């Protein structure tokens, strides 16, 4: 799920109709849920890094087009990297550029390598419920690094989600993890969580100085360039000749709908409804991914998936509930 960091959408000036925003947010979560399905389909005949590069090559081109035609109030939006070198390696521009490079490394390169690598080994429904730990991990990291308070309700939510994920990974018996350990596919998807936490925390700093569109566009470009040499080494050109139409269409879906369209709609939701109310919608992502995995890919709905998934989603809801002011 390559979702944007929470920040207003710079692309439009007038507030949209709230009803249309609710519909867009629901569709956004379905689009992100669909990336687990299309990601699993894509890596069946295409290499992991090839699929990741092609996804963000498509997304980068579209975002650069939108970037070039949009009028944002942010003076640092145009040609961020070019202006950095034309003005010298110093000042805040260097810090911003390094931050965006880190966003590309963590949120694009590393996240998608882990994401698609995990989907190559695990069912989409199982993967989506592990990646649903993202907001839980962000809350924990923010508490440790930025001393953001954790209420009893948030702590309860975190523990509930962790129990749920252990049930999913251990296929119903968390105690088995002591004997068998965690499989490679599960480890890769936990790597997604670590990558996304890093991306979010770096992004919080970067977004105090540039718009979401700018940060997302250039981090996509940076991550795409990082993926290119490994994709070529993986045999991208050969992979493309051997790729099925289903894999290529799945990659196109992830680039266009799972990245660009979802980003724009999600940013509109934050701008209109606020970050907290919009974040609640993300609970639909694992739910939709599980249902699509069952109905579109024929994946089994096991008791461990149902029970563990319910615990994960409940925990995320508890963690995202607004705290009452004292």
Tab-separated table of C-alpha atoms in Angstrom:
chain	number	residue	atom	x	y	z
A	1	UNK	CA	0.000	0.000	0.000
A	2	UNK	CA	1.814	3.107	-1.128
A	3	UNK	CA	-0.394	5.630	0.573
A	4	UNK	CA	0.540	9.289	0.995
A	5	UNK	CA	1.530	10.853	4.275
A	6	UNK	CA	-1.346	12.705	5.876
A	7	UNK	CA	-1.300	16.262	4.567
A	8	UNK	CA	-3.676	18.497	2.580
A	9	UNK	CA	-4.040	17.939	-1.149
A	10	UNK	CA	-2.614	20.958	-3.012
A	11	UNK	CA	-4.423	20.170	-6.244
A	12	UNK	CA	-7.775	21.836	-5.626
A	13	UNK	CA	-8.921	24.990	-3.902
A	14	UNK	CA	-12.623	24.419	-3.219
A	15	UNK	CA	-13.773	21.927	-0.608
A	16	UNK	CA	-15.543	18.981	-2.286
A	17	UNK	CA	-18.939	17.655	-1.271
A	18	UNK	CA	-18.506	15.530	1.914
A	19	UNK	CA	-20.696	12.749	0.466
A	20	UNK	CA	-18.452	12.449	-2.576
A	21	UNK	CA	-15.439	12.417	-0.242
A	22	UNK	CA	-16.880	9.495	1.736
A	23	UNK	CA	-17.438	7.585	-1.503
A	24	UNK	CA	-13.904	8.396	-2.703
A	25	UNK	CA	-12.415	7.221	0.600
A	26	UNK	CA	-14.318	3.943	0.477
A	27	UNK	CA	-13.177	3.427	-3.110
A	28	UNK	CA	-9.615	4.359	-2.100
A	29	UNK	CA	-9.568	1.631	0.527
A	30	UNK	CA	-10.896	-0.837	-2.040
A	31	UNK	CA	-8.158	0.255	-4.452
A	32	UNK	CA	-5.507	-0.287	-1.773
A	33	UNK	CA	-7.052	-3.606	-0.841
A	34	UNK	CA	-6.818	-4.506	-4.513
A	35	UNK	CA	-3.059	-3.929	-4.527
A	36	UNK	CA	-2.654	-7.072	-2.409
A	37	UNK	CA	-4.519	-9.050	-5.061
A	38	UNK	CA	-2.801	-7.487	-8.058
A	39	UNK	CA	0.572	-7.608	-6.310
A	40	UNK	CA	0.237	-11.345	-5.821
A	41	UNK	CA	-0.830	-11.780	-9.445
A	42	UNK	CA	1.995	-9.579	-10.748
A	43	UNK	CA	4.842	-11.549	-9.169
A	44	UNK	CA	3.698	-14.884	-10.548
A	45	UNK	CA	5.409	-14.262	-13.918
A	46	UNK	CA	7.415	-11.084	-13.222
A	47	UNK	CA	10.297	-10.587	-10.776
A	48	UNK	CA	9.700	-8.711	-7.529
A	49	UNK	CA	11.969	-5.771	-8.373
A	50	UNK	CA	10.764	-5.663	-11.964
A	51	UNK	CA	7.158	-5.363	-10.795
A	52	UNK	CA	8.077	-2.724	-8.213
A	53	UNK	CA	10.056	-0.652	-10.735
A	54	UNK	CA	7.339	-0.760	-13.390
A	55	UNK	CA	4.686	0.179	-10.828
A	56	UNK	CA	6.548	3.313	-9.788
A	57	UNK	CA	7.758	4.158	-13.267
A	58	UNK	CA	4.082	4.473	-14.231
A	59	UNK	CA	3.210	6.339	-11.032
A	60	UNK	CA	6.201	8.693	-11.329
A	61	UNK	CA	5.347	9.700	-14.889
A	62	UNK	CA	1.734	10.448	-13.955
A	63	UNK	CA	2.682	12.332	-10.793
A	64	UNK	CA	5.281	14.404	-12.657
A	65	UNK	CA	2.609	15.288	-15.209
A	66	UNK	CA	0.202	16.339	-12.469
A	67	UNK	CA	3.018	18.198	-10.701
A	68	UNK	CA	3.897	20.155	-13.838
A	69	UNK	CA	0.293	21.210	-14.483
A	70	UNK	CA	-0.730	22.008	-10.900
A	71	UNK	CA	-0.436	25.375	-9.252
A	72	UNK	CA	0.691	24.910	-5.681
A	73	UNK	CA	1.389	27.720	-3.260
A	74	UNK	CA	4.598	26.059	-2.125
A	75	UNK	CA	7.609	27.929	-3.492
A	76	UNK	CA	9.799	24.830	-3.222
A	77	UNK	CA	7.643	22.692	-5.480
A	78	UNK	CA	9.187	23.221	-8.965
A	79	UNK	CA	12.325	21.261	-9.844
A	80	UNK	CA	13.315	20.503	-6.280
A	81	UNK	CA	16.456	18.506	-7.091
A	82	UNK	CA	17.500	20.767	-9.936
A	83	UNK	CA	17.217	23.895	-7.826
A	84	UNK	CA	19.237	22.219	-5.080
A	85	UNK	CA	22.336	21.927	-7.271
A	86	UNK	CA	21.827	25.267	-8.989
A	87	UNK	CA	21.870	27.009	-5.588
A	88	UNK	CA	24.640	24.986	-4.016
A	89	UNK	CA	24.799	22.154	-1.519
A	90	UNK	CA	23.714	23.939	1.602
A	91	UNK	CA	20.795	25.134	3.635
A	92	UNK	CA	17.380	23.591	3.987
A	93	UNK	CA	17.147	22.365	0.398
A	94	UNK	CA	19.846	19.791	1.041
A	95	UNK	CA	17.968	18.580	4.102
A	96	UNK	CA	14.702	18.390	2.170
A	97	UNK	CA	16.328	16.543	-0.711
A	98	UNK	CA	17.991	14.053	1.628
A	99	UNK	CA	14.655	13.586	3.379
A	100	UNK	CA	12.915	12.862	0.087
A	101	UNK	CA	15.677	10.434	-0.870
A	102	UNK	CA	15.103	8.657	2.459
A	103	UNK	CA	11.361	8.561	1.729
A	104	UNK	CA	12.151	6.972	-1.635
A	105	UNK	CA	14.493	4.461	0.007
A	106	UNK	CA	12.091	3.429	2.776
A	107	UNK	CA	8.580	3.927	1.414
A	108	UNK	CA	9.148	3.042	-2.247
A	109	UNK	CA	12.263	0.867	-2.588
A	110	UNK	CA	12.273	-1.107	0.669
A	111	UNK	CA	8.517	-1.212	1.277
A	112	UNK	CA	7.710	-2.566	-2.166
A	113	UNK	CA	10.568	-5.055	-2.176
A	114	UNK	CA	9.219	-6.456	1.102
A	115	UNK	CA	5.581	-6.112	-0.014
A	116	UNK	CA	5.891	-7.927	-3.330
A	117	UNK	CA	8.428	-10.393	-1.961
A	118	UNK	CA	6.007	-11.328	0.804
A	119	UNK	CA	3.098	-11.612	-1.626
A	120	UNK	CA	5.125	-14.031	-3.746
A	121	UNK	CA	5.200	-16.391	-0.754
A	122	UNK	CA	1.952	-15.753	1.119
A	123	UNK	CA	-1.764	-15.409	0.320
A	124	UNK	CA	-2.971	-11.832	-0.168
A	125	UNK	CA	-5.486	-12.086	2.689
A	126	UNK	CA	-2.835	-13.146	5.200
A	127	UNK	CA	-0.417	-10.471	3.961
A	128	UNK	CA	-2.948	-7.664	4.280
A	129	UNK	CA	-3.651	-8.449	7.928
A	130	UNK	CA	0.048	-8.387	8.816
A	131	UNK	CA	0.582	-5.068	7.014
A	132	UNK	CA	-2.458	-3.732	8.912
A	133	UNK	CA	-0.019	-3.304	11.820
A	134	UNK	CA	1.266	-0.087	10.185
A	135	UNK	CA	-0.718	2.398	12.322
A	136	UNK	CA	0.071	0.409	15.467
A	137	UNK	CA	3.808	0.499	14.727
A	138	UNK	CA	3.646	4.215	13.909
A	139	UNK	CA	1.938	4.935	17.241
A	140	UNK	CA	4.634	2.992	19.093
A	141	UNK	CA	7.491	4.640	17.202
A	142	UNK	CA	6.018	8.113	17.710
A	143	UNK	CA	5.747	7.431	21.427
A	144	UNK	CA	9.345	6.236	21.686
A	145	UNK	CA	10.958	8.859	19.438
A	146	UNK	CA	8.726	11.913	19.865
A	147	UNK	CA	7.347	11.187	23.348
A	148	UNK	CA	3.778	11.235	22.043
A	149	UNK	CA	1.537	9.951	24.865
A	150	UNK	CA	0.017	6.475	24.742
A	151	UNK	CA	-3.335	6.275	26.499
A	152	UNK	CA	-4.572	3.086	28.148
A	153	UNK	CA	-6.962	2.678	25.212
A	154	UNK	CA	-4.090	2.884	22.695
A	155	UNK	CA	-2.002	0.425	24.694
A	156	UNK	CA	-4.971	-1.953	24.766
A	157	UNK	CA	-5.347	-1.551	21.000
A	158	UNK	CA	-1.664	-2.202	20.382
A	159	UNK	CA	-1.672	-5.375	22.491
A	160	UNK	CA	-4.899	-6.572	20.840
A	161	UNK	CA	-3.439	-6.111	17.358
A	162	UNK	CA	-0.180	-7.830	18.272
A	163	UNK	CA	-2.098	-10.837	19.592
A	164	UNK	CA	-4.147	-10.879	16.388
A	165	UNK	CA	-1.047	-10.859	14.173
A	166	UNK	CA	0.555	-13.625	16.235
A	167	UNK	CA	-2.598	-15.715	15.708
A	168	UNK	CA	-2.406	-15.118	11.938
A	169	UNK	CA	1.321	-15.844	11.632
A	170	UNK	CA	1.095	-18.963	13.843
A	171	UNK	CA	-2.039	-20.140	11.986
A	172	UNK	CA	-4.155	-20.207	15.137
A	173	UNK	CA	-1.683	-21.121	17.866
A	174	UNK	CA	0.685	-18.287	18.899
A	175	UNK	CA	2.667	-20.681	21.125
A	176	UNK	CA	3.814	-22.501	17.987
A	177	UNK	CA	5.941	-19.461	17.124
A	178	UNK	CA	8.314	-20.468	19.911
A	179	UNK	CA	8.888	-23.836	18.240
A	180	UNK	CA	8.718	-23.031	14.532
A	181	UNK	CA	9.697	-19.354	14.379
A	182	UNK	CA	8.468	-16.887	11.780
A	183	UNK	CA	8.524	-17.831	8.097
A	184	UNK	CA	10.327	-15.824	5.410
A	185	UNK	CA	7.093	-14.481	3.894
A	186	UNK	CA	5.896	-13.222	7.279
A	187	UNK	CA	9.293	-11.639	7.964
A	188	UNK	CA	9.186	-9.819	4.634
A	189	UNK	CA	5.762	-8.394	5.423
A	190	UNK	CA	6.925	-7.316	8.863
A	191	UNK	CA	9.707	-5.559	6.942
A	192	UNK	CA	6.904	-3.623	5.188
A	193	UNK	CA	5.772	-2.347	8.560
A	194	UNK	CA	9.276	-1.210	9.557
A	195	UNK	CA	9.746	0.480	6.169
A	196	UNK	CA	6.423	2.298	6.363
A	197	UNK	CA	7.113	3.545	9.892
A	198	UNK	CA	10.456	4.950	8.706
A	199	UNK	CA	8.801	6.540	5.663
A	200	UNK	CA	6.108	8.161	7.796
A	201	UNK	CA	8.479	9.549	10.420
A	202	UNK	CA	10.834	10.992	7.787
A	203	UNK	CA	7.828	12.329	5.888
A	204	UNK	CA	6.554	14.233	8.915
A	205	UNK	CA	9.727	16.310	8.830
A	206	UNK	CA	9.775	16.809	5.068
A	207	UNK	CA	6.112	17.833	4.905
A	208	UNK	CA	6.678	20.822	7.155
A	209	UNK	CA	8.452	22.440	4.181
A	210	UNK	CA	6.987	20.976	0.975
A	211	UNK	CA	3.572	19.857	-0.202
A	212	UNK	CA	2.373	16.271	-0.142
A	213	UNK	CA	2.292	16.175	-3.939
A	214	UNK	CA	5.910	17.329	-4.149
A	215	UNK	CA	7.156	14.879	-1.521
A	216	UNK	CA	5.230	11.954	-2.988
A	217	UNK	CA	6.234	12.726	-6.583
A	218	UNK	CA	9.948	13.043	-5.932
A	219	UNK	CA	10.094	10.146	-3.461
A	220	UNK	CA	8.437	7.977	-6.143
A	221	UNK	CA	11.021	9.118	-8.686
A	222	UNK	CA	13.893	8.518	-6.251
A	223	UNK	CA	12.617	5.069	-5.264
A	224	UNK	CA	12.019	4.163	-8.890
A	225	UNK	CA	15.621	5.028	-9.797
A	226	UNK	CA	16.854	2.913	-6.876
A	227	UNK	CA	14.798	-0.035	-8.091
A	228	UNK	CA	16.003	0.204	-11.704
A	229	UNK	CA	19.507	-1.359	-11.449
A	230	UNK	CA	18.258	-4.279	-9.363
A	231	UNK	CA	15.320	-4.801	-11.742
A	232	UNK	CA	17.761	-4.899	-14.661
A	233	UNK	CA	20.018	-7.332	-12.783
A	234	UNK	CA	16.933	-9.441	-12.048
A	235	UNK	CA	16.379	-9.717	-15.792
A	236	UNK	CA	13.623	-7.161	-16.327
A	237	UNK	CA	13.786	-7.254	-20.117
A	238	UNK	CA	13.528	-11.036	-20.146
A	239	UNK	CA	10.805	-10.915	-17.512
A	240	UNK	CA	8.748	-8.588	-19.675
A	241	UNK	CA	8.886	-10.988	-22.618
A	242	UNK	CA	7.741	-13.846	-20.371
A	243	UNK	CA	5.173	-11.842	-18.417
A	244	UNK	CA	1.529	-12.765	-18.705
A	245	UNK	CA	-1.075	-10.168	-19.640
A	246	UNK	CA	-2.572	-10.624	-16.171
A	247	UNK	CA	0.738	-9.649	-14.542
A	248	UNK	CA	1.176	-6.579	-16.749
A	249	UNK	CA	-2.377	-5.393	-16.121
A	250	UNK	CA	-1.850	-5.944	-12.393
A	251	UNK	CA	1.258	-3.745	-12.450
A	252	UNK	CA	-0.615	-1.045	-14.371
A	253	UNK	CA	-3.403	-1.197	-11.770
A	254	UNK	CA	-0.926	-0.747	-8.912
A	255	UNK	CA	0.768	2.197	-10.606
A	256	UNK	CA	-2.331	4.071	-11.771
A	257	UNK	CA	-5.085	3.215	-9.299
A	258	UNK	CA	-3.218	1.865	-6.285
A	259	UNK	CA	-0.760	4.767	-6.218
A	260	UNK	CA	-1.810	7.900	-8.120
A	261	UNK	CA	-5.629	7.844	-7.953
A	262	UNK	CA	-5.695	6.582	-4.372
A	263	UNK	CA	-3.173	9.229	-3.322
A	264	UNK	CA	-5.248	12.092	-4.745
A	265	UNK	CA	-8.503	10.850	-3.227
A	266	UNK	CA	-6.954	10.146	0.162
A	267	UNK	CA	-5.368	13.604	0.246
A	268	UNK	CA	-8.779	15.136	-0.553
A	269	UNK	CA	-10.248	13.223	2.381
A	270	UNK	CA	-7.642	14.566	4.797
A	271	UNK	CA	-8.139	18.091	3.521
A	272	UNK	CA	-11.928	17.896	3.925
A	273	UNK	CA	-12.487	15.613	6.930
A	274	UNK	CA	-9.177	15.897	8.767
A	275	UNK	CA	-6.451	13.318	9.371
A	276	UNK	CA	-8.061	11.451	12.275
A	277	UNK	CA	-11.464	10.914	10.640
A	278	UNK	CA	-9.851	9.922	7.356
A	279	UNK	CA	-7.461	7.468	9.026
A	280	UNK	CA	-10.404	5.421	10.344
A	281	UNK	CA	-11.229	4.436	6.754
A	282	UNK	CA	-7.918	2.567	6.466
A	283	UNK	CA	-9.468	-0.242	8.508
A	284	UNK	CA	-11.344	-1.162	5.331
A	285	UNK	CA	-8.087	-2.052	3.540
A	286	UNK	CA	-7.365	-5.426	5.199
A	287	UNK	CA	-11.064	-6.260	5.250
A	288	UNK	CA	-11.447	-5.637	1.519
A	289	UNK	CA	-8.175	-7.439	0.750
A	290	UNK	CA	-9.257	-10.530	2.689
A	291	UNK	CA	-12.643	-10.637	0.961
A	292	UNK	CA	-11.096	-10.106	-2.478
A	293	UNK	CA	-8.512	-12.797	-1.744
A	294	UNK	CA	-11.275	-15.244	-0.878
A	295	UNK	CA	-13.600	-14.428	-3.776
A	296	UNK	CA	-11.132	-13.517	-6.548
A	297	UNK	CA	-8.162	-15.769	-5.784
A	298	UNK	CA	-9.983	-18.594	-4.042
A	299	UNK	CA	-7.918	-18.219	-0.862
A	300	UNK	CA	-9.320	-20.072	2.163
A	301	UNK	CA	-11.007	-18.175	4.993
A	302	UNK	CA	-9.465	-20.045	7.910
A	303	UNK	CA	-10.417	-19.652	11.557
A	304	UNK	CA	-6.980	-18.140	12.228
A	305	UNK	CA	-7.493	-15.497	9.518
A	306	UNK	CA	-11.005	-14.648	10.763
A	307	UNK	CA	-10.105	-14.550	14.456
A	308	UNK	CA	-6.692	-12.926	14.097
A	309	UNK	CA	-7.955	-10.422	11.541
A	310	UNK	CA	-10.813	-9.370	13.819
A	311	UNK	CA	-8.325	-8.774	16.647
A	312	UNK	CA	-5.996	-6.756	14.385
A	313	UNK	CA	-8.781	-4.505	13.074
A	314	UNK	CA	-10.264	-4.060	16.564
A	315	UNK	CA	-6.840	-3.090	17.890
A	316	UNK	CA	-6.289	-0.567	15.099
A	317	UNK	CA	-9.721	0.966	15.755
A	318	UNK	CA	-8.956	1.298	19.467
A	319	UNK	CA	-5.604	2.895	18.705
A	320	UNK	CA	-7.172	5.436	16.319
A	321	UNK	CA	-10.058	6.487	18.571
A	322	UNK	CA	-9.774	10.166	19.520
A	323	UNK	CA	-8.725	10.800	23.105
A	324	UNK	CA	-11.067	12.721	25.333
A	325	UNK	CA	-9.793	16.005	26.570
A	326	UNK	CA	-9.491	16.185	30.327
